[in-house]
PDB file of C-alpha atoms in Angstrom:
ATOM      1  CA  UNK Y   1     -33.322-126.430-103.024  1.00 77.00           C
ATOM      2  CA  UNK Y   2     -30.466-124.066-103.327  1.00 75.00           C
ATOM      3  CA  UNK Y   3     -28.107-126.442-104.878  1.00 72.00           C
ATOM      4  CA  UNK Y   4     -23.478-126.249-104.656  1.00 66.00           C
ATOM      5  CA  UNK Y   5     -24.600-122.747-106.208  1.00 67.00           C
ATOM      6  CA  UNK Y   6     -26.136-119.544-105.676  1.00 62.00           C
ATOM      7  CA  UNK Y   7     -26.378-117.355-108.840  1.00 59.00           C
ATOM      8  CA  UNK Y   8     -28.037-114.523-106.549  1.00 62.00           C
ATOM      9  CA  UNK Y   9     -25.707-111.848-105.392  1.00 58.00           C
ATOM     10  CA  UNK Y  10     -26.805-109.532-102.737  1.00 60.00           C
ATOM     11  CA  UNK Y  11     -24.043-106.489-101.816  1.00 55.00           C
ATOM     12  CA  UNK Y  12     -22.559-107.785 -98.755  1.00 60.00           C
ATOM     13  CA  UNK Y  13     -23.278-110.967 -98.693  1.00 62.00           C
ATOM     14  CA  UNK Y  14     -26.237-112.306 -96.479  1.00 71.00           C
ATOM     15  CA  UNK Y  15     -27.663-115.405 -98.326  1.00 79.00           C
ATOM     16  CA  UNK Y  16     -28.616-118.123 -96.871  1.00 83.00           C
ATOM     17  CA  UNK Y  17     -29.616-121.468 -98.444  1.00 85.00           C
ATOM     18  CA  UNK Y  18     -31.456-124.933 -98.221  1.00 89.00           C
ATOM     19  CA  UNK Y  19     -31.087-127.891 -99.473  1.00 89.00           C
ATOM     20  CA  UNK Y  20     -31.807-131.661 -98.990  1.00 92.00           C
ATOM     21  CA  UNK Y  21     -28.348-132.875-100.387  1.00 90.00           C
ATOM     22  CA  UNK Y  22     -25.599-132.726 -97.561  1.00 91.00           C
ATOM     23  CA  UNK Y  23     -23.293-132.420-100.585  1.00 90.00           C
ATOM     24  CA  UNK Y  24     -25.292-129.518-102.393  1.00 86.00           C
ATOM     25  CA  UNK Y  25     -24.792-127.452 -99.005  1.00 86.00           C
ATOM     26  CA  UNK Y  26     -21.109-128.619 -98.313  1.00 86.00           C
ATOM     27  CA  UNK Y  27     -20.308-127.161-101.720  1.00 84.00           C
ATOM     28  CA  UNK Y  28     -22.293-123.993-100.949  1.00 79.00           C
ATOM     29  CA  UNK Y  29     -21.014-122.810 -98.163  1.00 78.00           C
ATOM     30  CA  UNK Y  30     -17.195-122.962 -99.308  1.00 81.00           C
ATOM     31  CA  UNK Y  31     -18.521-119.283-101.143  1.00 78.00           C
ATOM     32  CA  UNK Y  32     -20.320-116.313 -99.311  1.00 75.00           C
ATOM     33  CA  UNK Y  33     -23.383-118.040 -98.446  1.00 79.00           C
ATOM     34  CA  UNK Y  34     -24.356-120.114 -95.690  1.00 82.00           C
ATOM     35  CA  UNK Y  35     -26.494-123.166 -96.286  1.00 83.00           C
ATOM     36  CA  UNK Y  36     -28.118-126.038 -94.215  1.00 89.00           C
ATOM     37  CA  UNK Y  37     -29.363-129.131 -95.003  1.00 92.00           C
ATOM     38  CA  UNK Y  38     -33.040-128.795 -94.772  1.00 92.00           C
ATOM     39  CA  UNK Y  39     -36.558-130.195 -96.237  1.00 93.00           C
ATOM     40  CA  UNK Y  40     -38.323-127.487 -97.848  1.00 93.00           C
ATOM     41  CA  UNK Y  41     -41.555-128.224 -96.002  1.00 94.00           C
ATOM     42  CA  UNK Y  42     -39.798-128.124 -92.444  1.00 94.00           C
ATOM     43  CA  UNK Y  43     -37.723-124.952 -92.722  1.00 93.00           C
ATOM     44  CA  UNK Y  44     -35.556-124.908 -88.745  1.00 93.00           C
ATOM     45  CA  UNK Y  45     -35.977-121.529 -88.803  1.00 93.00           C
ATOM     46  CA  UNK Y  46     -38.560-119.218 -86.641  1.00 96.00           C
ATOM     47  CA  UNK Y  47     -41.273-117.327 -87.963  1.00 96.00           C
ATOM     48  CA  UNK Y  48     -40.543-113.921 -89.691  1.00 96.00           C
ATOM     49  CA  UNK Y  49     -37.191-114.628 -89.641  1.00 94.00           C
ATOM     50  CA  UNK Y  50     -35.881-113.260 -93.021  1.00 93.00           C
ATOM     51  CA  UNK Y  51     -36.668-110.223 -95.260  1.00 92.00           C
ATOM     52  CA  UNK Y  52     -36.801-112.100 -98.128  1.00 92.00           C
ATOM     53  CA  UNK Y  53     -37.601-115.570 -99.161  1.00 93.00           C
ATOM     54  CA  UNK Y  54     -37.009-117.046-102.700  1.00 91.00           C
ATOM     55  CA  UNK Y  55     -36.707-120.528-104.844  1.00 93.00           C
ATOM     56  CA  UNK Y  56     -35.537-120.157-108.405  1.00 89.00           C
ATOM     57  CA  UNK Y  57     -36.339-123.241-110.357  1.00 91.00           C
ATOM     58  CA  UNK Y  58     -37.237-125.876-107.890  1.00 93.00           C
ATOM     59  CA  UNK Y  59     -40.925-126.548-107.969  1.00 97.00           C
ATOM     60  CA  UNK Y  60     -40.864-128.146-110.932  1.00 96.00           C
ATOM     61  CA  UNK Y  61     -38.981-131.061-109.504  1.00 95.00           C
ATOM     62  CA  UNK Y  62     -41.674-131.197-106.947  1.00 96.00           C
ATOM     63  CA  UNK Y  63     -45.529-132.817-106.857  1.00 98.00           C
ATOM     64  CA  UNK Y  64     -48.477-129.796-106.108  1.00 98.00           C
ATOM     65  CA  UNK Y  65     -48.608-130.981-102.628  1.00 98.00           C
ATOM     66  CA  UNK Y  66     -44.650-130.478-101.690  1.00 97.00           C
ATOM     67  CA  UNK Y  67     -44.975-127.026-103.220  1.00 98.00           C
ATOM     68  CA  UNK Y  68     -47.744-125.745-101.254  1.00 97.00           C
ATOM     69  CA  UNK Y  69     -46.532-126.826 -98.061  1.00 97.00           C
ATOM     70  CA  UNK Y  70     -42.981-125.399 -99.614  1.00 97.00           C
ATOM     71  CA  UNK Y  71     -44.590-122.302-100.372  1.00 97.00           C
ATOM     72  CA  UNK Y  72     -46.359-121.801 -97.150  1.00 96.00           C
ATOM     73  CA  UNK Y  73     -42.828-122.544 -94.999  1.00 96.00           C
ATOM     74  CA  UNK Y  74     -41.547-119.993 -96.936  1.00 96.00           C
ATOM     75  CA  UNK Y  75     -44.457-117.303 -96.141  1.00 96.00           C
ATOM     76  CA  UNK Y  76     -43.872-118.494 -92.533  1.00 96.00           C
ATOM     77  CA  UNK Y  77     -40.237-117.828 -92.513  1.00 96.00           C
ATOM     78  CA  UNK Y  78     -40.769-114.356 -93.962  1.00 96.00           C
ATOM     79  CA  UNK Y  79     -40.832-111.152 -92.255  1.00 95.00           C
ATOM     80  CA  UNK Y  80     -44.287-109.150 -92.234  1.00 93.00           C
ATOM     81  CA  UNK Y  81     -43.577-106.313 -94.855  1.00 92.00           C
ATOM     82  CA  UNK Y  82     -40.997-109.082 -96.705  1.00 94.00           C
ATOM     83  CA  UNK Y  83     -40.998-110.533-100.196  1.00 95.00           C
ATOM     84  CA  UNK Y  84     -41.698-113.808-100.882  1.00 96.00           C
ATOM     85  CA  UNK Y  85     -40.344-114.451-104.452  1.00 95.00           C
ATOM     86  CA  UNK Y  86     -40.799-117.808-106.755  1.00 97.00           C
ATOM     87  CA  UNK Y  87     -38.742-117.994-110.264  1.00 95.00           C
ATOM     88  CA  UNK Y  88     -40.018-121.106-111.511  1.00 96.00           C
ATOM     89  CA  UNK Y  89     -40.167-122.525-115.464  1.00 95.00           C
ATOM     90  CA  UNK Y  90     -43.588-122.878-117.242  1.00 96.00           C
ATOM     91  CA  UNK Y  91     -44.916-124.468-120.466  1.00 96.00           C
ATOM     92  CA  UNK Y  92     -45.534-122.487-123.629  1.00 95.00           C
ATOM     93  CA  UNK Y  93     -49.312-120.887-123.958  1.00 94.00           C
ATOM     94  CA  UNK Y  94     -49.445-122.646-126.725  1.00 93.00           C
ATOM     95  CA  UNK Y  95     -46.880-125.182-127.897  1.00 92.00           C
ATOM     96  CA  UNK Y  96     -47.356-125.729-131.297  1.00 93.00           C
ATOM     97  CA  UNK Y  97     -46.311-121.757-131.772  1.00 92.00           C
ATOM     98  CA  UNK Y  98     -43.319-122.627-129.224  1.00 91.00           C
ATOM     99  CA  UNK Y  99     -42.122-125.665-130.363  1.00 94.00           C
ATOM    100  CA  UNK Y 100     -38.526-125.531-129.479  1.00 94.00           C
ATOM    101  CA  UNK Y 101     -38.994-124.259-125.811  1.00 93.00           C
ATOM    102  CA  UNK Y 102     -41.577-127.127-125.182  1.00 95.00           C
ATOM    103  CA  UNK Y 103     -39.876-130.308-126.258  1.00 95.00           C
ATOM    104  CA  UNK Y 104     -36.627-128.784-124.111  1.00 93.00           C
ATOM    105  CA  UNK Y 105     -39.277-128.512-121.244  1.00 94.00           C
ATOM    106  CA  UNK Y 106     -40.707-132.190-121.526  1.00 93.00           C
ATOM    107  CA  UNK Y 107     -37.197-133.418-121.607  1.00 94.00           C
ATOM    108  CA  UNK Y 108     -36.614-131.387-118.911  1.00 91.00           C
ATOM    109  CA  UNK Y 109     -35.520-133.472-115.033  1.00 89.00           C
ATOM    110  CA  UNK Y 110     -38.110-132.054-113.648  1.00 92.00           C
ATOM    111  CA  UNK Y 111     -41.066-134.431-113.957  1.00 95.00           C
ATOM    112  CA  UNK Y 112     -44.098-131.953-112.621  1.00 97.00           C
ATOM    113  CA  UNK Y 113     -43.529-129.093-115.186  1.00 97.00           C
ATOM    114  CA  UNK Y 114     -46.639-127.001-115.248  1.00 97.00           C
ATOM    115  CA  UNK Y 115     -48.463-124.446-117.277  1.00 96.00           C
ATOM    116  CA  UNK Y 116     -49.144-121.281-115.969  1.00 97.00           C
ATOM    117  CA  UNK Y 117     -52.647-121.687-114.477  1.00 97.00           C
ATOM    118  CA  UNK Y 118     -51.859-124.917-112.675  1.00 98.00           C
ATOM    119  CA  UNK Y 119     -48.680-122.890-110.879  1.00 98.00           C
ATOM    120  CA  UNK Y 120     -51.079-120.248-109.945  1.00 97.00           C
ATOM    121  CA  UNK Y 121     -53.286-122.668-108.135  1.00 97.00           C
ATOM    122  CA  UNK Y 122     -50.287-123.549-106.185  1.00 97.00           C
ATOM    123  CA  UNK Y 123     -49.987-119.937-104.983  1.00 97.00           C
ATOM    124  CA  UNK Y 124     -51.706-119.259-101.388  1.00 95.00           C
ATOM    125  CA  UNK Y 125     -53.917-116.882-100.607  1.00 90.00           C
ATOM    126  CA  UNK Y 126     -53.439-113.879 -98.432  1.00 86.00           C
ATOM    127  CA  UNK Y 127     -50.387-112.776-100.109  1.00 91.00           C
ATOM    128  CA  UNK Y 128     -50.779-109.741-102.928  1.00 88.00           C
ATOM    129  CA  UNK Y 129     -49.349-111.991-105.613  1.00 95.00           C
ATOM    130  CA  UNK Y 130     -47.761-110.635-108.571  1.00 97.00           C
ATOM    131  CA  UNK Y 131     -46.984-113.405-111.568  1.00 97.00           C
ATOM    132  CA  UNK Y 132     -45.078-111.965-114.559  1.00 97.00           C
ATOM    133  CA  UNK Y 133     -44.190-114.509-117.217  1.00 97.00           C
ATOM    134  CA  UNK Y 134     -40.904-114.028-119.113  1.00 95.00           C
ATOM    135  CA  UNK Y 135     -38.383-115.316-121.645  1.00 93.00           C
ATOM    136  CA  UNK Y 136     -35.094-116.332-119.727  1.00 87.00           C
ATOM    137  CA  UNK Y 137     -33.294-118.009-122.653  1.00 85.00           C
ATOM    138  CA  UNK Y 138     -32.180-117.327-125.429  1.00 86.00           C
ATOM    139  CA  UNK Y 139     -33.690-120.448-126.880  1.00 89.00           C
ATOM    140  CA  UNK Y 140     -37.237-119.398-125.864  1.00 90.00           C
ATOM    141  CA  UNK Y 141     -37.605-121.047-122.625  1.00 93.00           C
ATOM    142  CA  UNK Y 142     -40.356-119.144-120.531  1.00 95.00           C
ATOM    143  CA  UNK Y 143     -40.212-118.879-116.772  1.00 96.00           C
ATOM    144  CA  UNK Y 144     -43.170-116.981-114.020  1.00 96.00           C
ATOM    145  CA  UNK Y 145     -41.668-114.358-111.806  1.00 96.00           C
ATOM    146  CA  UNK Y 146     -44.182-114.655-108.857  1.00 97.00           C
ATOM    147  CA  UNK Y 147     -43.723-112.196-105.972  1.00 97.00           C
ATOM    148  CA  UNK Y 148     -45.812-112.029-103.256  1.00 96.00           C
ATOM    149  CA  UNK Y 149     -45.410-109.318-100.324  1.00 93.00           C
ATOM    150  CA  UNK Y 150     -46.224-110.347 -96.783  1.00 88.00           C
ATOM    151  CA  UNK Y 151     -48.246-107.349 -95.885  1.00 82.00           C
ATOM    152  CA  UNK Y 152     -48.201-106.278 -92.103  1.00 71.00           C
ATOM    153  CA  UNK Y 153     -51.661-106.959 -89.998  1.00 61.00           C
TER     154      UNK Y 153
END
């Protein structure tokens, strides 16, 4: 789910991105990166392939099942001793204090927003997880940083 853009920059280049839309990864790789079209539960790449693996803002587009099996291509694509690392928006704790950032979630596109427990559920085990939640808007919107680190055996 990389999209026609990557907003991650990386000193000499080296990205890489997925996508299901032909046109998403025709438009992406006219810049530095290089893209293919790809299912995010069938990655065509071998295991421990890349240092890092991320997805910023995709999951909520997708039901719990795509995202596990998402989630667990992208721990199989990872190096031992890499980072797997999920940027992903969230609900308000409590939406009555956050009014503003949870209407402009429920009209979100994505139709499986979650709140913070149910994306943690989503998260396998086996991975030392680390979930920060943060403001990424200047309207409020709240978003989970998860990172988890493919230790080595």
């Amino acid at each position: 789910g990389c999209g026609p853009t990557s907003r991650v920059q990386i000193p000499g280049g080296g990205l890489f991105g997925a996508d299901i839309s032909h046109s998403y990864v025709s438009e992406l790789s006219k810049t530095d990166c290089i893209g293919c079209v790809s299912d995010s539960r069938s990655l065509p790449f071998p295991e421990n392939h890349f240092g890092a693996v991320w997805s910023i803002g995709l999951f909520h587009h997708l039901p719990d099942a795509v995202v596990t099996e998402a989630i667990s291509e992208m721990v199989r694509v990872c190096q031992k001793d890499g980072d797997v690392i999920i940027c992903d928006g969230v609900y308000p704790v409590q939406w009555w204090r956050r009014p503003i950032p949870y209407f402009i979630r429920l009209a979100d596109r994505g139709r499986f927003m979650r709140k913070q427990a149910a994306f943690e559920k989503l998260l396998p085990e086996g991975l030392n997880w680390s979930v920060e939640r943060q403001t990424c808007a200047w309207n409020g919107l709240e978003m989970l940083l998860c990172v988890g680190r493919k230790e080595v055996c």
